[in-house]
mmCIF file of N, CA, C and O in Angstrom:
data_model
loop_
_atom_site.group_PDB
_atom_site.id
_atom_site.type_symbol
_atom_site.label_atom_id
_atom_site.label_comp_id
_atom_site.label_asym_id
_atom_site.label_seq_id
_atom_site.Cartn_x
_atom_site.Cartn_y
_atom_site.Cartn_z
ATOM 1 N N MET J 1 -16.674 41.201 -22.832
ATOM 2 C CA MET J 1 -17.690 40.204 -22.630
ATOM 3 C C MET J 1 -18.063 40.215 -21.163
ATOM 4 O O MET J 1 -17.198 40.255 -20.295
ATOM 5 N N LYS J 2 -19.359 40.186 -20.907
ATOM 6 C CA LYS J 2 -19.834 40.162 -19.532
ATOM 7 C C LYS J 2 -20.924 39.110 -19.397
ATOM 8 O O LYS J 2 -21.902 39.116 -20.144
ATOM 9 N N LEU J 3 -20.745 38.203 -18.464
ATOM 10 C CA LEU J 3 -21.743 37.181 -18.189
ATOM 11 C C LEU J 3 -22.866 37.803 -17.383
ATOM 12 O O LEU J 3 -22.646 38.325 -16.289
ATOM 13 N N GLU J 4 -24.072 37.778 -17.917
ATOM 14 C CA GLU J 4 -25.234 38.348 -17.241
ATOM 15 C C GLU J 4 -25.899 37.332 -16.324
ATOM 16 O O GLU J 4 -26.236 37.643 -15.196
ATOM 17 N N SER J 5 -26.128 36.111 -16.845
ATOM 18 C CA SER J 5 -26.764 35.072 -16.022
ATOM 19 C C SER J 5 -26.534 33.701 -16.646
ATOM 20 O O SER J 5 -26.238 33.581 -17.831
ATOM 21 N N ILE J 6 -26.680 32.689 -15.800
ATOM 22 C CA ILE J 6 -26.560 31.297 -16.240
ATOM 23 C C ILE J 6 -27.769 30.530 -15.724
ATOM 24 O O ILE J 6 -28.137 30.668 -14.559
ATOM 25 N N LYS J 7 -28.361 29.730 -16.610
ATOM 26 C CA LYS J 7 -29.444 28.823 -16.236
ATOM 27 C C LYS J 7 -29.019 27.425 -16.655
ATOM 28 O O LYS J 7 -27.907 27.236 -17.147
ATOM 29 N N ALA J 8 -29.880 26.473 -16.520
ATOM 30 C CA ALA J 8 -29.537 25.074 -16.783
ATOM 31 C C ALA J 8 -28.862 24.872 -18.137
ATOM 32 O O ALA J 8 -27.797 24.282 -18.214
ATOM 33 N N HIS J 9 -29.465 25.350 -19.199
ATOM 34 C CA HIS J 9 -28.912 25.138 -20.544
ATOM 35 C C HIS J 9 -28.838 26.443 -21.324
ATOM 36 O O HIS J 9 -28.990 26.451 -22.551
ATOM 37 N N GLU J 10 -28.600 27.551 -20.612
ATOM 38 C CA GLU J 10 -28.599 28.843 -21.267
ATOM 39 C C GLU J 10 -27.725 29.818 -20.492
ATOM 40 O O GLU J 10 -27.668 29.782 -19.277
ATOM 41 N N ALA J 11 -27.037 30.663 -21.228
ATOM 42 C CA ALA J 11 -26.274 31.747 -20.617
ATOM 43 C C ALA J 11 -26.616 33.028 -21.359
ATOM 44 O O ALA J 11 -26.765 33.022 -22.574
ATOM 45 N N ILE J 12 -26.741 34.098 -20.629
ATOM 46 C CA ILE J 12 -26.936 35.409 -21.231
ATOM 47 C C ILE J 12 -25.624 36.158 -21.079
ATOM 48 O O ILE J 12 -25.134 36.362 -19.972
ATOM 49 N N ILE J 13 -25.040 36.509 -22.232
ATOM 50 C CA ILE J 13 -23.726 37.136 -22.270
ATOM 51 C C ILE J 13 -23.834 38.439 -23.050
ATOM 52 O O ILE J 13 -24.467 38.489 -24.103
ATOM 53 N N ARG J 14 -23.200 39.476 -22.543
ATOM 54 C CA ARG J 14 -23.173 40.773 -23.217
ATOM 55 C C ARG J 14 -21.819 40.909 -23.926
ATOM 56 O O ARG J 14 -20.774 40.740 -23.310
ATOM 57 N N PHE J 15 -21.869 41.201 -25.240
ATOM 58 C CA PHE J 15 -20.659 41.388 -26.031
ATOM 59 C C PHE J 15 -20.565 42.826 -26.514
ATOM 60 O O PHE J 15 -21.579 43.420 -26.899
ATOM 61 N N SER J 16 -19.368 43.358 -26.562
ATOM 62 C CA SER J 16 -19.149 44.658 -27.192
ATOM 63 C C SER J 16 -19.201 44.462 -28.706
ATOM 64 O O SER J 16 -19.118 43.328 -29.211
ATOM 65 N N LEU J 17 -19.319 45.558 -29.441
ATOM 66 C CA LEU J 17 -19.304 45.477 -30.892
ATOM 67 C C LEU J 17 -18.005 44.844 -31.377
ATOM 68 O O LEU J 17 -18.019 43.977 -32.252
ATOM 69 N N ASP J 18 -16.879 45.240 -30.809
ATOM 70 C CA ASP J 18 -15.592 44.672 -31.226
ATOM 71 C C ASP J 18 -15.547 43.163 -30.989
ATOM 72 O O ASP J 18 -15.027 42.419 -31.828
ATOM 73 N N GLU J 19 -16.093 42.704 -29.885
ATOM 74 C CA GLU J 19 -16.113 41.267 -29.599
ATOM 75 C C GLU J 19 -17.017 40.531 -30.582
ATOM 76 O O GLU J 19 -16.688 39.423 -31.034
ATOM 77 N N MET J 20 -18.149 41.138 -30.939
ATOM 78 C CA MET J 20 -19.040 40.509 -31.913
ATOM 79 C C MET J 20 -18.373 40.422 -33.286
ATOM 80 O O MET J 20 -18.550 39.431 -34.001
ATOM 81 N N ILE J 21 -17.597 41.434 -33.638
ATOM 82 C CA ILE J 21 -16.878 41.398 -34.916
ATOM 83 C C ILE J 21 -15.847 40.272 -34.912
ATOM 84 O O ILE J 21 -15.693 39.562 -35.913
ATOM 85 N N ILE J 22 -15.167 40.062 -33.799
ATOM 86 C CA ILE J 22 -14.210 38.951 -33.682
ATOM 87 C C ILE J 22 -14.933 37.622 -33.866
ATOM 88 O O ILE J 22 -14.475 36.753 -34.634
ATOM 89 N N LEU J 23 -16.059 37.437 -33.191
ATOM 90 C CA LEU J 23 -16.837 36.197 -33.338
ATOM 91 C C LEU J 23 -17.314 36.025 -34.777
ATOM 92 O O LEU J 23 -17.228 34.930 -35.345
ATOM 93 N N ASN J 24 -17.822 37.095 -35.369
ATOM 94 C CA ASN J 24 -18.290 37.054 -36.747
ATOM 95 C C ASN J 24 -17.165 36.625 -37.690
ATOM 96 O O ASN J 24 -17.351 35.753 -38.547
ATOM 97 N N ASN J 25 -16.001 37.226 -37.525
ATOM 98 C CA ASN J 25 -14.867 36.888 -38.387
ATOM 99 C C ASN J 25 -14.431 35.439 -38.195
ATOM 100 O O ASN J 25 -14.094 34.754 -39.165
ATOM 101 N N ALA J 26 -14.427 34.972 -36.949
ATOM 102 C CA ALA J 26 -14.024 33.585 -36.674
ATOM 103 C C ALA J 26 -15.016 32.594 -37.278
ATOM 104 O O ALA J 26 -14.616 31.617 -37.926
ATOM 105 N N PHE J 27 -16.325 32.842 -37.093
ATOM 106 C CA PHE J 27 -17.330 31.949 -37.673
ATOM 107 C C PHE J 27 -17.279 31.990 -39.196
ATOM 108 O O PHE J 27 -17.437 30.955 -39.854
ATOM 109 N N ASN J 28 -17.052 33.163 -39.755
ATOM 110 C CA ASN J 28 -16.945 33.287 -41.205
ATOM 111 C C ASN J 28 -15.762 32.482 -41.728
ATOM 112 O O ASN J 28 -15.870 31.792 -42.745
ATOM 113 N N GLU J 29 -14.649 32.556 -41.039
ATOM 114 C CA GLU J 29 -13.462 31.808 -41.464
ATOM 115 C C GLU J 29 -13.706 30.309 -41.384
ATOM 116 O O GLU J 29 -13.329 29.552 -42.285
ATOM 117 N N VAL J 30 -14.354 29.870 -40.318
ATOM 118 C CA VAL J 30 -14.653 28.441 -40.153
ATOM 119 C C VAL J 30 -15.597 27.961 -41.250
ATOM 120 O O VAL J 30 -15.403 26.885 -41.812
ATOM 121 N N CYS J 31 -16.607 28.766 -41.561
ATOM 122 C CA CYS J 31 -17.605 28.351 -42.555
ATOM 123 C C CYS J 31 -17.129 28.507 -43.993
ATOM 124 O O CYS J 31 -17.477 27.691 -44.846
ATOM 125 N N ASN J 32 -16.351 29.550 -44.269
ATOM 126 C CA ASN J 32 -16.053 29.884 -45.657
ATOM 127 C C ASN J 32 -14.581 29.871 -46.028
ATOM 128 O O ASN J 32 -14.246 29.809 -47.206
ATOM 129 N N GLY J 33 -13.711 29.933 -45.054
ATOM 130 C CA GLY J 33 -12.293 30.055 -45.362
ATOM 131 C C GLY J 33 -11.505 28.772 -45.201
ATOM 132 O O GLY J 33 -10.419 28.636 -45.751
ATOM 133 N N LEU J 34 -12.052 27.838 -44.447
ATOM 134 C CA LEU J 34 -11.331 26.599 -44.174
ATOM 135 C C LEU J 34 -12.089 25.418 -44.747
ATOM 136 O O LEU J 34 -13.321 25.382 -44.702
ATOM 137 N N ASP J 35 -11.364 24.450 -45.249
ATOM 138 C CA ASP J 35 -11.965 23.198 -45.693
ATOM 139 C C ASP J 35 -11.781 22.194 -44.558
ATOM 140 O O ASP J 35 -10.684 21.662 -44.366
ATOM 141 N N ILE J 36 -12.833 22.018 -43.769
ATOM 142 C CA ILE J 36 -12.729 21.177 -42.573
ATOM 143 C C ILE J 36 -13.408 19.840 -42.830
ATOM 144 O O ILE J 36 -14.627 19.776 -43.048
ATOM 145 N N ASN J 37 -12.609 18.770 -42.816
ATOM 146 C CA ASN J 37 -13.177 17.428 -42.887
ATOM 147 C C ASN J 37 -13.905 17.146 -41.590
ATOM 148 O O ASN J 37 -13.482 17.588 -40.519
ATOM 149 N N GLU J 38 -14.992 16.416 -41.660
ATOM 150 C CA GLU J 38 -15.786 16.070 -40.479
ATOM 151 C C GLU J 38 -16.169 17.333 -39.693
ATOM 152 O O GLU J 38 -15.979 17.425 -38.484
ATOM 153 N N PHE J 39 -16.724 18.315 -40.405
ATOM 154 C CA PHE J 39 -17.039 19.620 -39.826
ATOM 155 C C PHE J 39 -17.776 19.492 -38.501
ATOM 156 O O PHE J 39 -17.356 20.061 -37.496
ATOM 157 N N SER J 40 -18.890 18.781 -38.491
ATOM 158 C CA SER J 40 -19.713 18.724 -37.279
ATOM 159 C C SER J 40 -18.987 18.053 -36.123
ATOM 160 O O SER J 40 -19.152 18.457 -34.963
ATOM 161 N N LEU J 41 -18.169 17.070 -36.407
ATOM 162 C CA LEU J 41 -17.409 16.403 -35.356
ATOM 163 C C LEU J 41 -16.359 17.339 -34.768
ATOM 164 O O LEU J 41 -16.201 17.442 -33.555
ATOM 165 N N ARG J 42 -15.671 18.065 -35.615
ATOM 166 C CA ARG J 42 -14.595 18.954 -35.153
ATOM 167 C C ARG J 42 -15.110 20.241 -34.517
ATOM 168 O O ARG J 42 -14.530 20.755 -33.572
ATOM 169 N N VAL J 43 -16.213 20.786 -35.049
ATOM 170 C CA VAL J 43 -16.726 22.068 -34.569
ATOM 171 C C VAL J 43 -17.749 21.875 -33.445
ATOM 172 O O VAL J 43 -17.919 22.740 -32.596
ATOM 173 N N GLY J 44 -18.423 20.749 -33.444
ATOM 174 C CA GLY J 44 -19.431 20.482 -32.413
ATOM 175 C C GLY J 44 -20.822 20.929 -32.805
ATOM 176 O O GLY J 44 -21.718 20.988 -31.973
ATOM 177 N N ALA J 45 -20.995 21.262 -34.078
ATOM 178 C CA ALA J 45 -22.292 21.671 -34.601
ATOM 179 C C ALA J 45 -22.296 21.435 -36.103
ATOM 180 O O ALA J 45 -21.240 21.379 -36.729
ATOM 181 N N GLU J 46 -23.494 21.298 -36.651
ATOM 182 C CA GLU J 46 -23.611 21.159 -38.100
ATOM 183 C C GLU J 46 -23.256 22.491 -38.757
ATOM 184 O O GLU J 46 -23.445 23.563 -38.175
ATOM 185 N N ARG J 47 -22.750 22.434 -39.980
ATOM 186 C CA ARG J 47 -22.375 23.645 -40.711
ATOM 187 C C ARG J 47 -23.556 24.624 -40.785
ATOM 188 O O ARG J 47 -23.387 25.831 -40.608
ATOM 189 N N GLU J 48 -24.757 24.119 -41.013
ATOM 190 C CA GLU J 48 -25.935 24.977 -41.125
ATOM 191 C C GLU J 48 -26.185 25.752 -39.831
ATOM 192 O O GLU J 48 -26.585 26.925 -39.862
ATOM 193 N N GLU J 49 -25.959 25.127 -38.680
ATOM 194 C CA GLU J 49 -26.141 25.802 -37.393
ATOM 195 C C GLU J 49 -25.143 26.952 -37.230
ATOM 196 O O GLU J 49 -25.495 28.034 -36.759
ATOM 197 N N VAL J 50 -23.905 26.704 -37.627
ATOM 198 C CA VAL J 50 -22.868 27.735 -37.518
ATOM 199 C C VAL J 50 -23.157 28.863 -38.507
ATOM 200 O O VAL J 50 -22.996 30.044 -38.170
ATOM 201 N N GLU J 51 -23.627 28.526 -39.698
ATOM 202 C CA GLU J 51 -23.982 29.548 -40.678
ATOM 203 C C GLU J 51 -25.140 30.411 -40.179
ATOM 204 O O GLU J 51 -25.156 31.622 -40.396
ATOM 205 N N GLU J 52 -26.110 29.797 -39.494
ATOM 206 C CA GLU J 52 -27.223 30.560 -38.917
ATOM 207 C C GLU J 52 -26.722 31.500 -37.826
ATOM 208 O O GLU J 52 -27.168 32.656 -37.735
ATOM 209 N N LEU J 53 -25.813 31.031 -36.991
ATOM 210 C CA LEU J 53 -25.235 31.870 -35.947
ATOM 211 C C LEU J 53 -24.443 33.015 -36.565
ATOM 212 O O LEU J 53 -24.556 34.164 -36.131
ATOM 213 N N LEU J 54 -23.675 32.715 -37.597
ATOM 214 C CA LEU J 54 -22.924 33.744 -38.324
ATOM 215 C C LEU J 54 -23.872 34.799 -38.876
ATOM 216 O O LEU J 54 -23.635 35.999 -38.737
ATOM 217 N N SER J 55 -24.956 34.375 -39.463
ATOM 218 C CA SER J 55 -25.935 35.294 -40.024
ATOM 219 C C SER J 55 -26.579 36.152 -38.938
ATOM 220 O O SER J 55 -26.761 37.367 -39.120
ATOM 221 N N ALA J 56 -26.911 35.553 -37.809
ATOM 222 C CA ALA J 56 -27.535 36.295 -36.708
ATOM 223 C C ALA J 56 -26.583 37.345 -36.139
ATOM 224 O O ALA J 56 -26.986 38.492 -35.890
ATOM 225 N N ILE J 57 -25.334 36.980 -35.950
ATOM 226 C CA ILE J 57 -24.345 37.932 -35.436
ATOM 227 C C ILE J 57 -24.129 39.055 -36.442
ATOM 228 O O ILE J 57 -24.066 40.227 -36.073
ATOM 229 N N GLY J 58 -24.053 38.706 -37.714
ATOM 230 C CA GLY J 58 -23.895 39.717 -38.755
ATOM 231 C C GLY J 58 -25.059 40.696 -38.776
ATOM 232 O O GLY J 58 -24.859 41.910 -38.946
ATOM 233 N N ALA J 59 -26.268 40.203 -38.575
ATOM 234 C CA ALA J 59 -27.448 41.073 -38.558
ATOM 235 C C ALA J 59 -27.401 42.027 -37.374
ATOM 236 O O ALA J 59 -27.762 43.207 -37.492
ATOM 237 N N ILE J 60 -26.948 41.554 -36.238
ATOM 238 C CA ILE J 60 -26.807 42.409 -35.058
ATOM 239 C C ILE J 60 -25.772 43.490 -35.303
ATOM 240 O O ILE J 60 -25.990 44.669 -34.989
ATOM 241 N N ILE J 61 -24.642 43.103 -35.871
ATOM 242 C CA ILE J 61 -23.589 44.078 -36.178
ATOM 243 C C ILE J 61 -24.105 45.133 -37.139
ATOM 244 O O ILE J 61 -23.888 46.332 -36.950
ATOM 245 N N ASP J 62 -24.832 44.705 -38.182
ATOM 246 C CA ASP J 62 -25.400 45.647 -39.140
ATOM 247 C C ASP J 62 -26.373 46.605 -38.464
ATOM 248 O O ASP J 62 -26.377 47.806 -38.741
ATOM 249 N N LYS J 63 -27.200 46.068 -37.575
ATOM 250 C CA LYS J 63 -28.165 46.896 -36.867
ATOM 251 C C LYS J 63 -27.477 47.954 -36.009
ATOM 252 O O LYS J 63 -27.875 49.120 -35.980
ATOM 253 N N ILE J 64 -26.416 47.557 -35.322
ATOM 254 C CA ILE J 64 -25.656 48.502 -34.487
ATOM 255 C C ILE J 64 -25.009 49.575 -35.363
ATOM 256 O O ILE J 64 -25.048 50.755 -35.044
ATOM 257 N N ASN J 65 -24.418 49.164 -36.472
ATOM 258 C CA ASN J 65 -23.720 50.109 -37.354
ATOM 259 C C ASN J 65 -24.668 51.069 -38.076
ATOM 260 O O ASN J 65 -24.236 52.128 -38.521
ATOM 261 N N ASN J 66 -25.919 50.702 -38.198
ATOM 262 C CA ASN J 66 -26.885 51.556 -38.923
ATOM 263 C C ASN J 66 -27.658 52.492 -38.002
ATOM 264 O O ASN J 66 -28.553 53.179 -38.454
ATOM 265 N N LYS J 67 -27.305 52.508 -36.718
ATOM 266 C CA LYS J 67 -27.989 53.419 -35.782
ATOM 267 C C LYS J 67 -27.421 54.789 -35.887
ATOM 268 O O LYS J 67 -26.355 55.077 -36.207
#
């Protein structure tokens, strides 16, 4: 992981494929493998937001693997 830049409410971070797979697996486990009461309170985001992030990371991984 490499921090590229930081702005007021945004950071640009570069991840390796292996790091993206770790994030993908962690988000997948949180969304699909665990039964979390008060999901948004404990995770800090609504389940739908985390599922969208999971989907976006998965699409990036697929794109990299299909090159």
